[in-house]
PDB file of C-alpha atoms in Angstrom:
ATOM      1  CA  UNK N   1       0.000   0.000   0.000  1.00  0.00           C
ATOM      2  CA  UNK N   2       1.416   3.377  -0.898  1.00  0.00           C
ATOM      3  CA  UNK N   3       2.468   6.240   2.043  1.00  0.00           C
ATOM      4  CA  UNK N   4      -0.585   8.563   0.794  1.00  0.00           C
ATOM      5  CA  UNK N   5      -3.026   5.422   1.433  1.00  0.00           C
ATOM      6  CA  UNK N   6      -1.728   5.001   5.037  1.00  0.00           C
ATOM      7  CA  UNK N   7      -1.516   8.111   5.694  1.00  0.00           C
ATOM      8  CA  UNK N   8      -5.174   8.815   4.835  1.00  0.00           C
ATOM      9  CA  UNK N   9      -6.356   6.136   6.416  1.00  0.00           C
ATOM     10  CA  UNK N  10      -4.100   6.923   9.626  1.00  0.00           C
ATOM     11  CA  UNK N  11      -5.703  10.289   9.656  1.00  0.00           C
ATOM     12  CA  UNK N  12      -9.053   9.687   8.860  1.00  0.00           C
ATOM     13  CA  UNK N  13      -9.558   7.062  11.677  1.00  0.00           C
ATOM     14  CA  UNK N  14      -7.310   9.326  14.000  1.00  0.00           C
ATOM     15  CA  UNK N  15      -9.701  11.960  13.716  1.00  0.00           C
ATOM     16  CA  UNK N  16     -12.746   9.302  13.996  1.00  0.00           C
ATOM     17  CA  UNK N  17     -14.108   9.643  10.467  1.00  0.00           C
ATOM     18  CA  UNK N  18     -16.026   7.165   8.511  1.00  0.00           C
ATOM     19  CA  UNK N  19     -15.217   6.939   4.782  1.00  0.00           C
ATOM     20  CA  UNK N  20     -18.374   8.577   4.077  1.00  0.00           C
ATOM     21  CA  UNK N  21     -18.145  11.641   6.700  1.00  0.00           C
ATOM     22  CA  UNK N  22     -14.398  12.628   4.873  1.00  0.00           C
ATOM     23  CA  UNK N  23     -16.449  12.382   1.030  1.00  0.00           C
ATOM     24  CA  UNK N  24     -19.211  14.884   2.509  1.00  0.00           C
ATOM     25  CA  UNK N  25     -16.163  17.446   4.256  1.00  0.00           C
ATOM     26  CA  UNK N  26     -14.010  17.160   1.185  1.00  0.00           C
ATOM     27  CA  UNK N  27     -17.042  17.103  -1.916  1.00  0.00           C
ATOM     28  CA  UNK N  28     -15.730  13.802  -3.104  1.00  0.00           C
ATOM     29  CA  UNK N  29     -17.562  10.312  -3.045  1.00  0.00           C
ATOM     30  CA  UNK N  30     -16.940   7.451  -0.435  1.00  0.00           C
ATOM     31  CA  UNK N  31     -15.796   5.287  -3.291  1.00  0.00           C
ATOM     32  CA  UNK N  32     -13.248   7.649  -4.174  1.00  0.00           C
ATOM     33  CA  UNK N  33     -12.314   7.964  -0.729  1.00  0.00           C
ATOM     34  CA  UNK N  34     -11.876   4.442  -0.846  1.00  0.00           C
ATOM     35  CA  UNK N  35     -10.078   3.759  -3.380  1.00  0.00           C
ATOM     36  CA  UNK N  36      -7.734   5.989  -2.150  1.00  0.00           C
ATOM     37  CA  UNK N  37      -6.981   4.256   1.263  1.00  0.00           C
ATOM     38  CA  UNK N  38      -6.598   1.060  -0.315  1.00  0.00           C
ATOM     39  CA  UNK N  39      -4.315   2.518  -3.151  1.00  0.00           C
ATOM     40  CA  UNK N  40      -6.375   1.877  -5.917  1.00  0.00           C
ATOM     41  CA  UNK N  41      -6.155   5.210  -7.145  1.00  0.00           C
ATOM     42  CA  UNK N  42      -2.709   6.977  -7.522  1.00  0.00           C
ATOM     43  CA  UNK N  43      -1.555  10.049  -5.326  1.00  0.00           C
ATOM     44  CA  UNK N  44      -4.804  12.838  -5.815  1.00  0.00           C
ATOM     45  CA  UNK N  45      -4.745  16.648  -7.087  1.00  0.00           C
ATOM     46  CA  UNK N  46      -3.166  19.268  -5.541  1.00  0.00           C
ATOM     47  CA  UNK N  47      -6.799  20.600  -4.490  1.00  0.00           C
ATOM     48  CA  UNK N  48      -7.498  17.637  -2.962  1.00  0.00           C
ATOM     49  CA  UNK N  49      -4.588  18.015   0.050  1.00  0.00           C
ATOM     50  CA  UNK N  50      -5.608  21.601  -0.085  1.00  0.00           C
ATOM     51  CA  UNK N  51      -9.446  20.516   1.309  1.00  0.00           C
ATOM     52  CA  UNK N  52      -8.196  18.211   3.281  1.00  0.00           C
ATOM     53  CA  UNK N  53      -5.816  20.140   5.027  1.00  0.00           C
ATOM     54  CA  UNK N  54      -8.774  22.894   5.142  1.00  0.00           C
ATOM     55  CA  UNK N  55     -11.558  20.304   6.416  1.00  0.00           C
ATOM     56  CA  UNK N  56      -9.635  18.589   8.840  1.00  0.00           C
ATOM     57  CA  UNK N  57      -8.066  21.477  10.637  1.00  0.00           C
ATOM     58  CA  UNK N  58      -4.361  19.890  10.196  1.00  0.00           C
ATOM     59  CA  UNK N  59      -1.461  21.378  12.402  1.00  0.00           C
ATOM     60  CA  UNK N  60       1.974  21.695  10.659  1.00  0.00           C
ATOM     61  CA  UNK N  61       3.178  18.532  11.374  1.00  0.00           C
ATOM     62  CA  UNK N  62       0.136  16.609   9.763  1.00  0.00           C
ATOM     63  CA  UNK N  63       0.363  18.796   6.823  1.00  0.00           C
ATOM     64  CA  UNK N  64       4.058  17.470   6.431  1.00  0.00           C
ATOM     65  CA  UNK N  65       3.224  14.275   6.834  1.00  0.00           C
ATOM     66  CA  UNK N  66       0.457  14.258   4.022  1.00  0.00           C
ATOM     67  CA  UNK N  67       2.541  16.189   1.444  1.00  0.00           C
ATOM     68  CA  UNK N  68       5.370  13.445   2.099  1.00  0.00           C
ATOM     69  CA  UNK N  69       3.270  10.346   1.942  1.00  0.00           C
ATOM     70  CA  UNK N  70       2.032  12.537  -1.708  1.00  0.00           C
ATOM     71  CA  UNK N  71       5.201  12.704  -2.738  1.00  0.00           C
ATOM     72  CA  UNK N  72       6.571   9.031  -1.896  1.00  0.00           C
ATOM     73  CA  UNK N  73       3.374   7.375  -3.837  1.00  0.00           C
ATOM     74  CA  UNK N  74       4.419   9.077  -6.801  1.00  0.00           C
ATOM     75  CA  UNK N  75       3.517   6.706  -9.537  1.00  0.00           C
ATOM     76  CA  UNK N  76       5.815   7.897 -12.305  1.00  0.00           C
ATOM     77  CA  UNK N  77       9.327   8.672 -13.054  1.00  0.00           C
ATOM     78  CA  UNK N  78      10.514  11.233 -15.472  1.00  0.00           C
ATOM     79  CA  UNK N  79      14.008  10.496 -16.367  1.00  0.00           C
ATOM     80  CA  UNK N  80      16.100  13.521 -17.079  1.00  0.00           C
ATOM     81  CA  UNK N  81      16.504  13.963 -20.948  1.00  0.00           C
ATOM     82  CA  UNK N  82      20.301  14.657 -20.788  1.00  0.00           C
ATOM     83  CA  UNK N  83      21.054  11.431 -18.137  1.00  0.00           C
ATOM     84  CA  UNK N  84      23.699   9.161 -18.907  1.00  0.00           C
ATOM     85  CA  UNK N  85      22.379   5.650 -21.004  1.00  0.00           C
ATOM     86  CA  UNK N  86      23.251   3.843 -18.418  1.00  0.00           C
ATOM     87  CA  UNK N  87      20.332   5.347 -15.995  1.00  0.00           C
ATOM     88  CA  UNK N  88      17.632   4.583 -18.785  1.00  0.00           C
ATOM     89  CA  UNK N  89      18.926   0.951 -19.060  1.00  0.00           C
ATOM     90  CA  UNK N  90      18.410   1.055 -15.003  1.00  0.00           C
ATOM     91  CA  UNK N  91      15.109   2.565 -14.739  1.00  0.00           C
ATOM     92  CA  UNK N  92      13.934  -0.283 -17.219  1.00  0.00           C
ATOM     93  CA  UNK N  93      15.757  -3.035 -15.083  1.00  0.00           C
ATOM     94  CA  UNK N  94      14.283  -1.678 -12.256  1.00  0.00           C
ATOM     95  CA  UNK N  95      10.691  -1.009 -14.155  1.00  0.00           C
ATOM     96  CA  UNK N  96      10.770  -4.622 -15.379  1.00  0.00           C
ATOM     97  CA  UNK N  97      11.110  -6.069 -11.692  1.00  0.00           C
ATOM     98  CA  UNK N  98       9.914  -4.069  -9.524  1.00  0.00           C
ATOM     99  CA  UNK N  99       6.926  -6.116  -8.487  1.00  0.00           C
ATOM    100  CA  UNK N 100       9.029  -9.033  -7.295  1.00  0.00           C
ATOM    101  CA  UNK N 101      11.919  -7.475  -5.638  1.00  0.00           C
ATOM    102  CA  UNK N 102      12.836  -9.045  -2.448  1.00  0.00           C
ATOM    103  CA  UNK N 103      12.903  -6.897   0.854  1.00  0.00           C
ATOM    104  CA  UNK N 104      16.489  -7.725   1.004  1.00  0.00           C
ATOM    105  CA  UNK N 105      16.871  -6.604  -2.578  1.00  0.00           C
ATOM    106  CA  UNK N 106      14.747  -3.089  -1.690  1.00  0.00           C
ATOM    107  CA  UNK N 107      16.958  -2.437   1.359  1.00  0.00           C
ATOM    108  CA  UNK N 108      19.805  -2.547  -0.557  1.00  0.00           C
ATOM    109  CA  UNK N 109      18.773  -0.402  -3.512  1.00  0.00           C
ATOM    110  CA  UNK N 110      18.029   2.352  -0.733  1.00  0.00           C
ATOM    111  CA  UNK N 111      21.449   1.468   0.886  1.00  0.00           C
ATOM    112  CA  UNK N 112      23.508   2.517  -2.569  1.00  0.00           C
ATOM    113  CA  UNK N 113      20.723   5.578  -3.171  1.00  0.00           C
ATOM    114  CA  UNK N 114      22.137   7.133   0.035  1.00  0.00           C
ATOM    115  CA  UNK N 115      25.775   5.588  -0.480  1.00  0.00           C
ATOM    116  CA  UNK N 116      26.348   8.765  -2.733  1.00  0.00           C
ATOM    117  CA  UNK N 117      26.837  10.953   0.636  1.00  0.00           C
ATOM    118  CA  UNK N 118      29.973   9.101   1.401  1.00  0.00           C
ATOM    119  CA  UNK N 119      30.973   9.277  -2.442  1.00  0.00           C
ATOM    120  CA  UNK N 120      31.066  12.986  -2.814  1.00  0.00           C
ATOM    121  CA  UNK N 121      33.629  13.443  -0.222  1.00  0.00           C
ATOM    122  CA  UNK N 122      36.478  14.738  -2.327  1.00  0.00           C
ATOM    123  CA  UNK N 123      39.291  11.520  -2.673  1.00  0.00           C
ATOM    124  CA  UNK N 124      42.428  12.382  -0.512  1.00  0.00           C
ATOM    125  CA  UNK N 125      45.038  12.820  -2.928  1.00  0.00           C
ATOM    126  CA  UNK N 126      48.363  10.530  -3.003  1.00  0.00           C
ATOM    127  CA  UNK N 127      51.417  11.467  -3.725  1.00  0.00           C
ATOM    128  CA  UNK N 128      53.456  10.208  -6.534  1.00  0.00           C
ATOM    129  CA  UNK N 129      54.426   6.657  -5.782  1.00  0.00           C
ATOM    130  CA  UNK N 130      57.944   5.450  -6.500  1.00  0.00           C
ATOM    131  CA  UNK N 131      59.183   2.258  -8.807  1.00  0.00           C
ATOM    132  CA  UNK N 132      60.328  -0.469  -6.971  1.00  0.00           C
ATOM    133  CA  UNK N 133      63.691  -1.180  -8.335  1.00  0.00           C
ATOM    134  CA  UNK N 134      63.744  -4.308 -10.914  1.00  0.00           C
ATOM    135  CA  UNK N 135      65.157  -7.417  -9.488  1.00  0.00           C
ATOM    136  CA  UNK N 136      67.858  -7.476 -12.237  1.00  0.00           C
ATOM    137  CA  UNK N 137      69.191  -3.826 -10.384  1.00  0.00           C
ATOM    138  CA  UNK N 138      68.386  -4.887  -6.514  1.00  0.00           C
ATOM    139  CA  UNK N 139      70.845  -8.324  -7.501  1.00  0.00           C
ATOM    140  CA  UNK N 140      73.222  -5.982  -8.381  1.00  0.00           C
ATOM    141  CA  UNK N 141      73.250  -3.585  -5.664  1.00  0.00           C
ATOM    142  CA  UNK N 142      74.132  -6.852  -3.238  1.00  0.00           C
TER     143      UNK N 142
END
């Protein structure tokens, strides 16, 4: 189930709200409602968040919380025209399996995603190594 749909849910039952009561506030149907919390329905409008946040009387943090989960249930991803070929070949990978990757597997995608903090850390530059001597000139030096 996707952020927005838990996060709906979460706040509609935290505020004691059937499915129906939220439609009426907000000027949607239940079954829209619905297929929202059970993530039938991809992230909603702008305008929706907007009435809810209105309706609902949400503090700052709640507000937060709702535009994340938005965000993070995101359905699509719009590649950068000008990335590397090498990104478009992973998005596909990563299109083509996504609905059986293993926990494991997810864990470790998100590992490398946030692996690029510790690879932007300028390299510590080395100073010019020196040539071992050749064996043929170390025999002689003996």
């Amino acid at each position: 189930m996707s952020p927005f749909a838990m996060t709906l849910r979460e706040l509609r039952t935290m505020k004691r709200l059937r499915q129906s009561e939220v439609a009426e506030l907000l000027g949607y149907e239940q079954t829209y409602i619905s297929a929202l919390e059970i993530g039938i329905k991809g992230p909603p409008p702008e305008v929706f968040l907007e009435r809810v946040v209105r309706a609902l009387d949400l503090d700052e943090s709640w507000k937060n919380r709702l535009r994340e989960a938005h965000d993070a249930s995101q359905r699509r991803i719009v590649i950068p025209a000008d990335a590397p070929e090498s990104v478009f070949w992973m998005v596909n990978e990563l299109r083509q399996q996504i609905d059986r990757l293993h926990p494991a597997q997810i864990e470790l995608i998100r590992a490398a995603l946030n692996f690029t903090q510790a690879i932007t850390v300028e390299p510590v530059p080395i100073g010019r190594l020196r040539r071992r001597a050749s064996d043929k000139s170390r025999k002689g030096k003996n």
